Amino acid sequence: MALAQHTGRRDSQQDAALLSSRLDADFVAHAGQLAVLADGMGGMRNGHWAAQQAAQAFVEAYLVKTASETPAAALQRALHVANAVVHDEAGRLGVVDRMGTTLAVAVLRGCELHWLNVGDSRVYLAEEGRLKRLSVDHNYGEMLHLRVQRGELGADEAQAHPLRHALTSYLGRPEPVLQAASAAPVLLRPGAWVLLCSDGLTQALDDGQIAAQLHGQAAQACERLLQAALECGLSDQDNISVVLLHLPRAEVAPPAVAVAVAVAPAPAADAPAAPLSVPAYRRWREPLWWAGAAAALGALSLLWLARQGAPEPVPMRPQQPSVDLLAPAASRPASAPRAD
């Protein structure tokens, strides 16, 4: 496993990325290796705090997993703990709906992958020379994309829509939190890569450009992803965070690959979650204060949740066996944020 981060053109780092620190064989046998990535919002102090504390709370909750608890159950338990940490602090500061964080999580246990995501941080799988996105973007842009597919909206109009980055789910809102997760373990073949990334990477690189960097050793691949994104020269380049997990080719190949996605639970159509706006220059990721669009958003979410399948795989250059590296976990922030 390896991770890398860059602030981009921002004044501060509001992403967080952590790897599990428990290496004892008995625990890893039933819990696997955990990677967590979060992208905070709500201002410099609040966004940084939300991401760091959500990631830290998630890891700590998962690391008390027992052998009798399944990885999927442990992930859901940790998700509720992390959401409560951010929501409670947002309530104390009086910034509910103005402070939160995305989340992308992966657990690699032998040849099994368990994953979940909330918001627009992504989970990718690359194997057999192909790249596929497993996660679902919880943002208004995903709903606009559905309208394009239905012929209700032009592609250029959707791409130029000012609310396309508005989040429809995030940690820090009242339960239940809209999420996407593996409904069953994804069985990986030897040499597979799992990538977690914040949208600072995917705003700069398309799937083909990402796939081209996934070879060699994990730490070097992380650095290549950062460099490729920075070389795009975006004037509003957001924070970039990437985490890579790699299944060595020495592992025994499973008989098949099963990819299943569970999206649950969805907000009621008559009471949609208030989305957080992510403008083109996302320095603060402040919330939207609009009502009519929120009602339409709730109705569109029902159509969007019915969408099945994943983006078409993208060819990837041949991989070489890599040596996985364990990066140290970041430290907990010393204090809670102040209201802006």
PDB file of C-alpha atoms in Angstrom, residues 71-244:
ATOM      1  CA  PRO A  71     -15.597  -6.767   6.970  1.00  0.00           C
ATOM      2  CA  ALA A  72     -18.800  -5.367   5.451  1.00  0.00           C
ATOM      3  CA  ALA A  73     -20.431  -5.033   8.876  1.00  0.00           C
ATOM      4  CA  ALA A  74     -17.299  -3.448  10.336  1.00  0.00           C
ATOM      5  CA  LEU A  75     -17.200  -0.911   7.496  1.00  0.00           C
ATOM      6  CA  GLN A  76     -20.820   0.088   8.116  1.00  0.00           C
ATOM      7  CA  ARG A  77     -20.219   0.414  11.851  1.00  0.00           C
ATOM      8  CA  ALA A  78     -17.144   2.563  11.247  1.00  0.00           C
ATOM      9  CA  LEU A  79     -19.079   4.712   8.772  1.00  0.00           C
ATOM     10  CA  HIS A  80     -21.727   5.539  11.368  1.00  0.00           C
ATOM     11  CA  VAL A  81     -19.031   6.395  13.933  1.00  0.00           C
ATOM     12  CA  ALA A  82     -17.201   8.708  11.516  1.00  0.00           C
ATOM     13  CA  ASN A  83     -20.411  10.424  10.436  1.00  0.00           C
ATOM     14  CA  ALA A  84     -21.426  11.023  14.057  1.00  0.00           C
ATOM     15  CA  VAL A  85     -18.047  12.604  14.867  1.00  0.00           C
ATOM     16  CA  VAL A  86     -18.387  15.165  12.066  1.00  0.00           C
ATOM     17  CA  HIS A  87     -22.121  15.775  12.547  1.00  0.00           C
ATOM     18  CA  ASP A  88     -21.794  16.325  16.292  1.00  0.00           C
ATOM     19  CA  GLU A  89     -18.975  18.835  15.870  1.00  0.00           C
ATOM     20  CA  ALA A  90     -20.837  20.647  13.087  1.00  0.00           C
ATOM     21  CA  GLY A  91     -23.842  20.928  15.400  1.00  0.00           C
ATOM     22  CA  ARG A  92     -21.702  22.262  18.235  1.00  0.00           C
ATOM     23  CA  LEU A  93     -20.282  24.927  15.932  1.00  0.00           C
ATOM     24  CA  GLY A  94     -23.646  25.745  14.379  1.00  0.00           C
ATOM     25  CA  VAL A  95     -22.425  24.856  10.881  1.00  0.00           C
ATOM     26  CA  VAL A  96     -24.574  21.823  10.058  1.00  0.00           C
ATOM     27  CA  ASP A  97     -24.945  21.640   6.235  1.00  0.00           C
ATOM     28  CA  ARG A  98     -21.841  23.827   5.955  1.00  0.00           C
ATOM     29  CA  MET A  99     -19.228  21.335   7.157  1.00  0.00           C
ATOM     30  CA  GLY A 100     -18.621  17.803   6.005  1.00  0.00           C
ATOM     31  CA  THR A 101     -16.385  15.426   4.111  1.00  0.00           C
ATOM     32  CA  THR A 102     -16.444  12.819   1.394  1.00  0.00           C
ATOM     33  CA  LEU A 103     -15.154   9.320   2.098  1.00  0.00           C
ATOM     34  CA  ALA A 104     -13.659   6.493   0.046  1.00  0.00           C
ATOM     35  CA  VAL A 105     -12.655   3.246   1.761  1.00  0.00           C
ATOM     36  CA  ALA A 106     -11.129  -0.052   0.667  1.00  0.00           C
ATOM     37  CA  VAL A 107     -10.330  -3.242   2.572  1.00  0.00           C
ATOM     38  CA  LEU A 108      -8.084  -5.799   0.916  1.00  0.00           C
ATOM     39  CA  ARG A 109      -8.286  -9.234   2.574  1.00  0.00           C
ATOM     40  CA  GLY A 110      -6.341 -11.767   0.600  1.00  0.00           C
ATOM     41  CA  CYS A 111      -7.968 -11.732  -2.844  1.00  0.00           C
ATOM     42  CA  GLU A 112     -11.155 -10.063  -1.544  1.00  0.00           C
ATOM     43  CA  LEU A 113     -11.924  -6.362  -1.888  1.00  0.00           C
ATOM     44  CA  HIS A 114     -14.589  -4.587   0.174  1.00  0.00           C
ATOM     45  CA  TRP A 115     -15.218  -0.916  -0.561  1.00  0.00           C
ATOM     46  CA  LEU A 116     -17.586   1.973   0.056  1.00  0.00           C
ATOM     47  CA  ASN A 117     -17.821   5.650  -0.839  1.00  0.00           C
ATOM     48  CA  VAL A 118     -19.791   8.735   0.142  1.00  0.00           C
ATOM     49  CA  GLY A 119     -19.596  11.891  -1.980  1.00  0.00           C
ATOM     50  CA  ASP A 120     -17.357  12.270  -5.027  1.00  0.00           C
ATOM     51  CA  SER A 121     -14.135  10.617  -3.856  1.00  0.00           C
ATOM     52  CA  ARG A 122     -13.657   7.525  -5.997  1.00  0.00           C
ATOM     53  CA  VAL A 123     -12.677   3.857  -5.842  1.00  0.00           C
ATOM     54  CA  TYR A 124     -11.138   2.309  -8.973  1.00  0.00           C
ATOM     55  CA  LEU A 125     -10.166  -1.268  -9.797  1.00  0.00           C
ATOM     56  CA  ALA A 126      -7.488  -2.076 -12.380  1.00  0.00           C
ATOM     57  CA  GLU A 127      -6.769  -5.663 -13.391  1.00  0.00           C
ATOM     58  CA  GLU A 128      -6.197  -7.751 -16.477  1.00  0.00           C
ATOM     59  CA  GLY A 129      -5.008  -4.571 -18.206  1.00  0.00           C
ATOM     60  CA  ARG A 130      -8.316  -2.727 -17.697  1.00  0.00           C
ATOM     61  CA  LEU A 131      -9.521   0.072 -15.409  1.00  0.00           C
ATOM     62  CA  LYS A 132     -13.047   0.341 -13.972  1.00  0.00           C
ATOM     63  CA  ARG A 133     -14.647   2.772 -11.545  1.00  0.00           C
ATOM     64  CA  LEU A 134     -16.479   0.940  -8.755  1.00  0.00           C
ATOM     65  CA  SER A 135     -17.728   3.927  -6.773  1.00  0.00           C
ATOM     66  CA  VAL A 136     -20.671   6.216  -7.466  1.00  0.00           C
ATOM     67  CA  ASP A 137     -20.351  10.011  -7.516  1.00  0.00           C
ATOM     68  CA  HIS A 138     -22.916  11.507  -5.165  1.00  0.00           C
ATOM     69  CA  ASN A 139     -23.182  14.867  -6.891  1.00  0.00           C
ATOM     70  CA  TYR A 140     -25.573  16.786  -9.110  1.00  0.00           C
ATOM     71  CA  GLY A 141     -23.315  16.177 -12.102  1.00  0.00           C
ATOM     72  CA  GLU A 142     -24.140  12.466 -11.973  1.00  0.00           C
ATOM     73  CA  MET A 143     -27.822  13.331 -12.224  1.00  0.00           C
ATOM     74  CA  LEU A 144     -27.133  15.717 -15.101  1.00  0.00           C
ATOM     75  CA  HIS A 145     -25.311  12.869 -16.847  1.00  0.00           C
ATOM     76  CA  LEU A 146     -28.435  10.720 -16.527  1.00  0.00           C
ATOM     77  CA  ARG A 147     -30.482  13.482 -18.162  1.00  0.00           C
ATOM     78  CA  VAL A 148     -27.972  13.608 -21.013  1.00  0.00           C
ATOM     79  CA  GLN A 149     -28.345   9.850 -21.512  1.00  0.00           C
ATOM     80  CA  ARG A 150     -32.129  10.257 -21.598  1.00  0.00           C
ATOM     81  CA  GLY A 151     -31.869  12.993 -24.224  1.00  0.00           C
ATOM     82  CA  GLU A 152     -33.271  15.641 -21.878  1.00  0.00           C
ATOM     83  CA  LEU A 153     -30.101  17.748 -21.757  1.00  0.00           C
ATOM     84  CA  GLY A 154     -27.160  18.455 -24.031  1.00  0.00           C
ATOM     85  CA  ALA A 155     -23.703  17.249 -23.001  1.00  0.00           C
ATOM     86  CA  ASP A 156     -22.219  20.749 -23.291  1.00  0.00           C
ATOM     87  CA  GLU A 157     -25.019  22.192 -21.166  1.00  0.00           C
ATOM     88  CA  ALA A 158     -24.461  19.581 -18.475  1.00  0.00           C
ATOM     89  CA  GLN A 159     -20.700  20.170 -18.474  1.00  0.00           C
ATOM     90  CA  ALA A 160     -21.211  23.927 -18.074  1.00  0.00           C
ATOM     91  CA  HIS A 161     -23.859  23.638 -15.346  1.00  0.00           C
ATOM     92  CA  PRO A 162     -22.762  25.718 -12.323  1.00  0.00           C
ATOM     93  CA  LEU A 163     -24.096  23.137  -9.846  1.00  0.00           C
ATOM     94  CA  ARG A 164     -22.535  20.038 -11.402  1.00  0.00           C
ATOM     95  CA  HIS A 165     -20.126  19.620  -8.447  1.00  0.00           C
ATOM     96  CA  ALA A 166     -22.812  20.045  -5.756  1.00  0.00           C
ATOM     97  CA  LEU A 167     -22.654  17.042  -3.416  1.00  0.00           C
ATOM     98  CA  THR A 168     -25.808  15.068  -2.724  1.00  0.00           C
ATOM     99  CA  SER A 169     -24.238  13.048   0.098  1.00  0.00           C
ATOM    100  CA  TYR A 170     -21.396  13.599   2.569  1.00  0.00           C
ATOM    101  CA  LEU A 171     -20.361  12.767   6.116  1.00  0.00           C
ATOM    102  CA  GLY A 172     -21.625  15.286   8.642  1.00  0.00           C
ATOM    103  CA  ARG A 173     -25.321  15.197   7.796  1.00  0.00           C
ATOM    104  CA  PRO A 174     -27.999  13.440   9.866  1.00  0.00           C
ATOM    105  CA  GLU A 175     -28.394   9.704   9.347  1.00  0.00           C
ATOM    106  CA  PRO A 176     -29.062   7.922   7.083  1.00  0.00           C
ATOM    107  CA  VAL A 177     -26.164   8.813   4.787  1.00  0.00           C
ATOM    108  CA  LEU A 178     -26.508   7.975   1.099  1.00  0.00           C
ATOM    109  CA  GLN A 179     -23.612   5.685   0.187  1.00  0.00           C
ATOM    110  CA  ALA A 180     -22.430   3.160  -2.367  1.00  0.00           C
ATOM    111  CA  ALA A 181     -20.774  -0.068  -1.248  1.00  0.00           C
ATOM    112  CA  SER A 182     -19.809  -3.515  -2.461  1.00  0.00           C
ATOM    113  CA  ALA A 183     -22.809  -5.786  -1.902  1.00  0.00           C
ATOM    114  CA  ALA A 184     -20.448  -8.770  -1.946  1.00  0.00           C
ATOM    115  CA  PRO A 185     -16.665  -9.117  -1.871  1.00  0.00           C
ATOM    116  CA  VAL A 186     -15.014  -8.253  -5.174  1.00  0.00           C
ATOM    117  CA  LEU A 187     -12.705 -11.180  -5.998  1.00  0.00           C
ATOM    118  CA  LEU A 188      -9.416  -9.883  -7.382  1.00  0.00           C
ATOM    119  CA  ARG A 189      -6.918 -11.550  -9.674  1.00  0.00           C
ATOM    120  CA  PRO A 190      -3.179 -11.365  -8.985  1.00  0.00           C
ATOM    121  CA  GLY A 191      -1.630  -8.078 -10.057  1.00  0.00           C
ATOM    122  CA  ALA A 192      -4.821  -6.073  -9.430  1.00  0.00           C
ATOM    123  CA  TRP A 193      -4.633  -2.433  -8.342  1.00  0.00           C
ATOM    124  CA  VAL A 194      -7.162  -0.600  -6.163  1.00  0.00           C
ATOM    125  CA  LEU A 195      -7.062   3.215  -6.300  1.00  0.00           C
ATOM    126  CA  LEU A 196      -8.725   5.665  -3.919  1.00  0.00           C
ATOM    127  CA  CYS A 197      -8.585   9.315  -4.987  1.00  0.00           C
ATOM    128  CA  SER A 198     -10.060  12.725  -4.285  1.00  0.00           C
ATOM    129  CA  ASP A 199     -11.642  14.708  -7.107  1.00  0.00           C
ATOM    130  CA  GLY A 200      -8.501  16.803  -7.419  1.00  0.00           C
ATOM    131  CA  LEU A 201      -7.120  13.880  -9.439  1.00  0.00           C
ATOM    132  CA  THR A 202     -10.195  13.138 -11.531  1.00  0.00           C
ATOM    133  CA  GLN A 203     -10.778  16.798 -12.430  1.00  0.00           C
ATOM    134  CA  ALA A 204      -7.317  16.805 -14.029  1.00  0.00           C
ATOM    135  CA  LEU A 205      -7.017  13.298 -15.508  1.00  0.00           C
ATOM    136  CA  ASP A 206      -9.408  11.053 -17.387  1.00  0.00           C
ATOM    137  CA  ASP A 207      -9.546   7.296 -16.854  1.00  0.00           C
ATOM    138  CA  GLY A 208      -7.079   6.573 -19.621  1.00  0.00           C
ATOM    139  CA  GLN A 209      -4.516   8.977 -18.195  1.00  0.00           C
ATOM    140  CA  ILE A 210      -4.958   7.438 -14.750  1.00  0.00           C
ATOM    141  CA  ALA A 211      -4.589   3.916 -16.114  1.00  0.00           C
ATOM    142  CA  ALA A 212      -1.306   4.787 -17.817  1.00  0.00           C
ATOM    143  CA  GLN A 213       0.347   5.401 -14.432  1.00  0.00           C
ATOM    144  CA  LEU A 214      -0.613   2.100 -12.775  1.00  0.00           C
ATOM    145  CA  HIS A 215       2.509   0.012 -13.135  1.00  0.00           C
ATOM    146  CA  GLY A 216       5.715  -0.648 -11.240  1.00  0.00           C
ATOM    147  CA  GLN A 217       5.839  -0.097  -7.493  1.00  0.00           C
ATOM    148  CA  ALA A 218       2.906   1.398  -5.596  1.00  0.00           C
ATOM    149  CA  ALA A 219       4.777   4.387  -4.142  1.00  0.00           C
ATOM    150  CA  GLN A 220       6.185   5.344  -7.527  1.00  0.00           C
ATOM    151  CA  ALA A 221       2.781   4.965  -9.180  1.00  0.00           C
ATOM    152  CA  CYS A 222       1.291   7.347  -6.594  1.00  0.00           C
ATOM    153  CA  GLU A 223       3.938   9.943  -7.387  1.00  0.00           C
ATOM    154  CA  ARG A 224       3.367   9.553 -11.131  1.00  0.00           C
ATOM    155  CA  LEU A 225      -0.359  10.169 -10.653  1.00  0.00           C
ATOM    156  CA  LEU A 226       0.342  13.400  -8.768  1.00  0.00           C
ATOM    157  CA  GLN A 227       2.858  14.558 -11.354  1.00  0.00           C
ATOM    158  CA  ALA A 228       0.542  13.802 -14.273  1.00  0.00           C
ATOM    159  CA  ALA A 229      -2.270  15.792 -12.643  1.00  0.00           C
ATOM    160  CA  LEU A 230      -0.031  18.762 -11.865  1.00  0.00           C
ATOM    161  CA  GLU A 231       1.364  18.789 -15.401  1.00  0.00           C
ATOM    162  CA  CYS A 232      -2.155  19.496 -16.677  1.00  0.00           C
ATOM    163  CA  GLY A 233      -1.658  22.990 -15.261  1.00  0.00           C
ATOM    164  CA  LEU A 234      -5.229  23.630 -14.109  1.00  0.00           C
ATOM    165  CA  SER A 235      -5.511  27.185 -12.814  1.00  0.00           C
ATOM    166  CA  ASP A 236      -7.884  26.028 -10.062  1.00  0.00           C
ATOM    167  CA  GLN A 237      -6.162  22.722  -9.234  1.00  0.00           C
ATOM    168  CA  ASP A 238      -7.703  21.306  -6.066  1.00  0.00           C
ATOM    169  CA  ASN A 239      -5.950  19.235  -3.397  1.00  0.00           C
ATOM    170  CA  ILE A 240      -4.903  15.845  -4.785  1.00  0.00           C
ATOM    171  CA  SER A 241      -4.822  12.662  -2.711  1.00  0.00           C
ATOM    172  CA  VAL A 242      -4.228   9.125  -3.982  1.00  0.00           C
ATOM    173  CA  VAL A 243      -3.985   5.761  -2.224  1.00  0.00           C
ATOM    174  CA  LEU A 244      -2.943   2.570  -4.005  1.00  0.00           C
TER     175      LEU A 244
END
